[in-house]
Amino acid sequence: MKGILSIQSHVVYGHAGNSSAVFPLQRMGFEVWPLHTVQFSNHTQYKQGWTGKAFPATDLIDLIKGINNIDQLKNCEAVLTGYQGSADQCLAIIDTVKTVKQQNPNAIYICDPVMGDPEKGCIVADGISEYLINDVMPLADVIVPNQFELSQFVGMTINTLDDAVKACQHALTLGPKMVLVKHLHSLSADKFSMMLATKDGCYLAQRPHLAFDNQPVGVGDLISSLFTGGLLKGWTAEQAFEHAHNACYAVLKETHRRGEWELQTIAAQDEIVAPTEIFPITEIK
């Protein structure tokens, strides 16, 4: 039984972290092995707060050891990581990726480098951003940063399309083989923009920007999972990028139609497999 090891946060109510990533991958036909870095009652942007805790890094290490003991890491096709609850968990991620690749050299590592962004209400523990930039992201085959996270990784300010291309190209010299920027907020106010960069070129995807009273949380986790699924299906990076872009829009559109804050992933599940609205990507020359 081949699977995807998804090491992310988990919310009991709603869709963020593994609660956003696991079902789309299952709907695309994959076995998913979710490992939670934290378990919260709900995502952290509720004004009422949240309850729950981060798990010790030793818990992650013990669980990976248990999977290895039953000789299943050789069947891990990909490691997908998102929100980390402590700096020590970053070290556990590094060990996990190395262990998985020892057991299965063909496994790929996809890193969604969630960093603190107080303006968005996203808070991470001390030391996490530094570990992500210096140790975790260079280890990844694929990184899925937003504009802020990409700028932190490459040490560049991003204000224009040309800036974004240069930043992605620089990121490709630091270890990753693919860069998917899950949101480039500087490019357009009325369109949602994403970028893919590989050794073959850079590609831009744009779709209508949906206005929400409260911006849904977990969109980046959804994009990372959709892109991972596409790559593991054997699609080209460009095909996986376009599918992730279109399927994510379909989930957001259903969320907007229902006037909800939490992503309506279940209601839009058929669109995860076959999006009905297609926004072709364009190569940036």
PDB file of N, CA, C and O in Angstrom, residues 11-44:
ATOM      1  N   VAL A  11      -6.889  20.535  12.664  1.00  0.00           N
ATOM      2  CA  VAL A  11      -7.967  21.169  13.423  1.00  0.00           C
ATOM      3  C   VAL A  11      -9.136  20.200  13.503  1.00  0.00           C
ATOM      4  O   VAL A  11      -9.466  19.513  12.532  1.00  0.00           O
ATOM      5  N   VAL A  12      -9.746  20.133  14.686  1.00  0.00           N
ATOM      6  CA  VAL A  12     -10.897  19.248  14.873  1.00  0.00           C
ATOM      7  C   VAL A  12     -12.087  19.760  14.073  1.00  0.00           C
ATOM      8  O   VAL A  12     -12.785  18.987  13.408  1.00  0.00           O
ATOM      9  N   TYR A  13     -12.308  21.080  14.130  1.00  0.00           N
ATOM     10  CA  TYR A  13     -13.394  21.704  13.369  1.00  0.00           C
ATOM     11  C   TYR A  13     -12.806  22.503  12.219  1.00  0.00           C
ATOM     12  O   TYR A  13     -11.890  23.295  12.393  1.00  0.00           O
ATOM     13  N   GLY A  14     -13.350  22.295  11.026  1.00  0.00           N
ATOM     14  CA  GLY A  14     -12.947  23.100   9.886  1.00  0.00           C
ATOM     15  C   GLY A  14     -11.877  22.434   9.042  1.00  0.00           C
ATOM     16  O   GLY A  14     -11.625  21.229   9.143  1.00  0.00           O
ATOM     17  N   HIS A  15     -11.245  23.247   8.206  1.00  0.00           N
ATOM     18  CA  HIS A  15     -10.300  22.725   7.224  1.00  0.00           C
ATOM     19  C   HIS A  15      -9.042  23.582   7.172  1.00  0.00           C
ATOM     20  O   HIS A  15      -9.012  24.638   6.547  1.00  0.00           O
ATOM     21  N   ALA A  16      -8.002  23.105   7.849  1.00  0.00           N
ATOM     22  CA  ALA A  16      -6.675  23.726   7.784  1.00  0.00           C
ATOM     23  C   ALA A  16      -5.659  22.633   8.073  1.00  0.00           C
ATOM     24  O   ALA A  16      -5.956  21.655   8.761  1.00  0.00           O
ATOM     25  N   GLY A  17      -4.456  22.788   7.518  1.00  0.00           N
ATOM     26  CA  GLY A  17      -3.443  21.763   7.719  1.00  0.00           C
ATOM     27  C   GLY A  17      -3.887  20.434   7.136  1.00  0.00           C
ATOM     28  O   GLY A  17      -4.416  20.371   6.018  1.00  0.00           O
ATOM     29  N   ASN A  18      -3.676  19.372   7.894  1.00  0.00           N
ATOM     30  CA  ASN A  18      -4.097  18.054   7.415  1.00  0.00           C
ATOM     31  C   ASN A  18      -5.600  17.989   7.173  1.00  0.00           C
ATOM     32  O   ASN A  18      -6.063  17.236   6.313  1.00  0.00           O
ATOM     33  N   SER A  19      -6.360  18.796   7.910  1.00  0.00           N
ATOM     34  CA  SER A  19      -7.805  18.802   7.718  1.00  0.00           C
ATOM     35  C   SER A  19      -8.194  19.407   6.365  1.00  0.00           C
ATOM     36  O   SER A  19      -9.328  19.243   5.910  1.00  0.00           O
ATOM     37  N   SER A  20      -7.246  20.114   5.745  1.00  0.00           N
ATOM     38  CA  SER A  20      -7.466  20.658   4.407  1.00  0.00           C
ATOM     39  C   SER A  20      -6.806  19.812   3.331  1.00  0.00           C
ATOM     40  O   SER A  20      -7.285  19.760   2.198  1.00  0.00           O
ATOM     41  N   ALA A  21      -5.706  19.130   3.700  1.00  0.00           N
ATOM     42  CA  ALA A  21      -4.881  18.456   2.697  1.00  0.00           C
ATOM     43  C   ALA A  21      -5.219  16.990   2.473  1.00  0.00           C
ATOM     44  O   ALA A  21      -5.087  16.480   1.355  1.00  0.00           O
ATOM     45  N   VAL A  22      -5.645  16.294   3.518  1.00  0.00           N
ATOM     46  CA  VAL A  22      -5.780  14.833   3.417  1.00  0.00           C
ATOM     47  C   VAL A  22      -6.915  14.424   2.487  1.00  0.00           C
ATOM     48  O   VAL A  22      -6.726  13.592   1.582  1.00  0.00           O
ATOM     49  N   PHE A  23      -8.105  14.986   2.682  1.00  0.00           N
ATOM     50  CA  PHE A  23      -9.246  14.556   1.880  1.00  0.00           C
ATOM     51  C   PHE A  23      -9.045  14.794   0.379  1.00  0.00           C
ATOM     52  O   PHE A  23      -9.347  13.903  -0.432  1.00  0.00           O
ATOM     53  N   PRO A  24      -8.544  15.955  -0.054  1.00  0.00           N
ATOM     54  CA  PRO A  24      -8.314  16.134  -1.492  1.00  0.00           C
ATOM     55  C   PRO A  24      -7.383  15.078  -2.088  1.00  0.00           C
ATOM     56  O   PRO A  24      -7.613  14.593  -3.200  1.00  0.00           O
ATOM     57  N   LEU A  25      -6.338  14.710  -1.348  1.00  0.00           N
ATOM     58  CA  LEU A  25      -5.433  13.668  -1.836  1.00  0.00           C
ATOM     59  C   LEU A  25      -6.139  12.317  -1.899  1.00  0.00           C
ATOM     60  O   LEU A  25      -5.956  11.547  -2.850  1.00  0.00           O
ATOM     61  N   GLN A  26      -6.969  12.029  -0.904  1.00  0.00           N
ATOM     62  CA  GLN A  26      -7.735  10.784  -0.929  1.00  0.00           C
ATOM     63  C   GLN A  26      -8.710  10.797  -2.105  1.00  0.00           C
ATOM     64  O   GLN A  26      -8.881   9.791  -2.800  1.00  0.00           O
ATOM     65  N   ARG A  27      -9.325  11.947  -2.343  1.00  0.00           N
ATOM     66  CA  ARG A  27     -10.292  12.063  -3.443  1.00  0.00           C
ATOM     67  C   ARG A  27      -9.617  11.903  -4.797  1.00  0.00           C
ATOM     68  O   ARG A  27     -10.232  11.458  -5.762  1.00  0.00           O
ATOM     69  N   MET A  28      -8.314  12.229  -4.846  1.00  0.00           N
ATOM     70  CA  MET A  28      -7.554  12.046  -6.078  1.00  0.00           C
ATOM     71  C   MET A  28      -7.035  10.618  -6.215  1.00  0.00           C
ATOM     72  O   MET A  28      -6.393  10.285  -7.204  1.00  0.00           O
ATOM     73  N   GLY A  29      -7.313   9.788  -5.203  1.00  0.00           N
ATOM     74  CA  GLY A  29      -7.008   8.365  -5.322  1.00  0.00           C
ATOM     75  C   GLY A  29      -5.805   7.880  -4.543  1.00  0.00           C
ATOM     76  O   GLY A  29      -5.331   6.766  -4.779  1.00  0.00           O
ATOM     77  N   PHE A  30      -5.324   8.683  -3.580  1.00  0.00           N
ATOM     78  CA  PHE A  30      -4.115   8.314  -2.857  1.00  0.00           C
ATOM     79  C   PHE A  30      -4.412   7.892  -1.423  1.00  0.00           C
ATOM     80  O   PHE A  30      -5.319   8.412  -0.776  1.00  0.00           O
ATOM     81  N   GLU A  31      -3.603   6.949  -0.936  1.00  0.00           N
ATOM     82  CA  GLU A  31      -3.573   6.660   0.490  1.00  0.00           C
ATOM     83  C   GLU A  31      -2.757   7.765   1.155  1.00  0.00           C
ATOM     84  O   GLU A  31      -1.699   8.158   0.653  1.00  0.00           O
ATOM     85  N   VAL A  32      -3.266   8.275   2.274  1.00  0.00           N
ATOM     86  CA  VAL A  32      -2.562   9.342   2.979  1.00  0.00           C
ATOM     87  C   VAL A  32      -2.339   8.909   4.424  1.00  0.00           C
ATOM     88  O   VAL A  32      -3.246   8.400   5.072  1.00  0.00           O
ATOM     89  N   TRP A  33      -1.117   9.140   4.903  1.00  0.00           N
ATOM     90  CA  TRP A  33      -0.765   8.817   6.281  1.00  0.00           C
ATOM     91  C   TRP A  33      -0.596  10.142   7.036  1.00  0.00           C
ATOM     92  O   TRP A  33       0.498  10.717   7.038  1.00  0.00           O
ATOM     93  N   PRO A  34      -1.649  10.644   7.667  1.00  0.00           N
ATOM     94  CA  PRO A  34      -1.541  11.949   8.343  1.00  0.00           C
ATOM     95  C   PRO A  34      -0.842  11.848   9.690  1.00  0.00           C
ATOM     96  O   PRO A  34      -1.147  10.974  10.506  1.00  0.00           O
ATOM     97  N   LEU A  35       0.101  12.735   9.890  1.00  0.00           N
ATOM     98  CA  LEU A  35       0.810  12.841  11.154  1.00  0.00           C
ATOM     99  C   LEU A  35       0.681  14.297  11.594  1.00  0.00           C
ATOM    100  O   LEU A  35       1.097  15.202  10.888  1.00  0.00           O
ATOM    101  N   HIS A  36       0.077  14.522  12.763  1.00  0.00           N
ATOM    102  CA  HIS A  36      -0.262  15.876  13.190  1.00  0.00           C
ATOM    103  C   HIS A  36       0.850  16.497  14.040  1.00  0.00           C
ATOM    104  O   HIS A  36       1.308  15.891  15.014  1.00  0.00           O
ATOM    105  N   THR A  37       1.255  17.695  13.659  1.00  0.00           N
ATOM    106  CA  THR A  37       2.248  18.431  14.444  1.00  0.00           C
ATOM    107  C   THR A  37       1.601  19.128  15.629  1.00  0.00           C
ATOM    108  O   THR A  37       2.218  19.301  16.682  1.00  0.00           O
ATOM    109  N   VAL A  38       0.382  19.589  15.429  1.00  0.00           N
ATOM    110  CA  VAL A  38      -0.422  20.181  16.506  1.00  0.00           C
ATOM    111  C   VAL A  38      -1.850  19.683  16.318  1.00  0.00           C
ATOM    112  O   VAL A  38      -2.238  19.271  15.214  1.00  0.00           O
ATOM    113  N   GLN A  39      -2.617  19.739  17.386  1.00  0.00           N
ATOM    114  CA  GLN A  39      -4.056  19.514  17.255  1.00  0.00           C
ATOM    115  C   GLN A  39      -4.771  20.646  17.982  1.00  0.00           C
ATOM    116  O   GLN A  39      -4.639  20.798  19.191  1.00  0.00           O
ATOM    117  N   PHE A  40      -5.480  21.450  17.189  1.00  0.00           N
ATOM    118  CA  PHE A  40      -6.231  22.580  17.723  1.00  0.00           C
ATOM    119  C   PHE A  40      -7.727  22.339  17.520  1.00  0.00           C
ATOM    120  O   PHE A  40      -8.130  21.600  16.622  1.00  0.00           O
ATOM    121  N   SER A  41      -8.517  22.992  18.340  1.00  0.00           N
ATOM    122  CA  SER A  41      -9.966  22.886  18.199  1.00  0.00           C
ATOM    123  C   SER A  41     -10.436  23.461  16.866  1.00  0.00           C
ATOM    124  O   SER A  41     -11.359  22.940  16.230  1.00  0.00           O
ATOM    125  N   ASN A  42      -9.785  24.527  16.435  1.00  0.00           N
ATOM    126  CA  ASN A  42     -10.143  25.255  15.212  1.00  0.00           C
ATOM    127  C   ASN A  42      -8.927  26.075  14.794  1.00  0.00           C
ATOM    128  O   ASN A  42      -7.944  26.144  15.541  1.00  0.00           O
ATOM    129  N   HIS A  43      -8.987  26.683  13.623  1.00  0.00           N
ATOM    130  CA  HIS A  43      -7.824  27.466  13.198  1.00  0.00           C
ATOM    131  C   HIS A  43      -7.681  28.729  14.046  1.00  0.00           C
ATOM    132  O   HIS A  43      -8.615  29.141  14.747  1.00  0.00           O
ATOM    133  N   THR A  44      -6.509  29.328  13.959  1.00  0.00           N
ATOM    134  CA  THR A  44      -6.120  30.346  14.942  1.00  0.00           C
ATOM    135  C   THR A  44      -6.660  31.745  14.672  1.00  0.00           C
ATOM    136  O   THR A  44      -6.347  32.672  15.424  1.00  0.00           O
TER     137      THR A  44
END
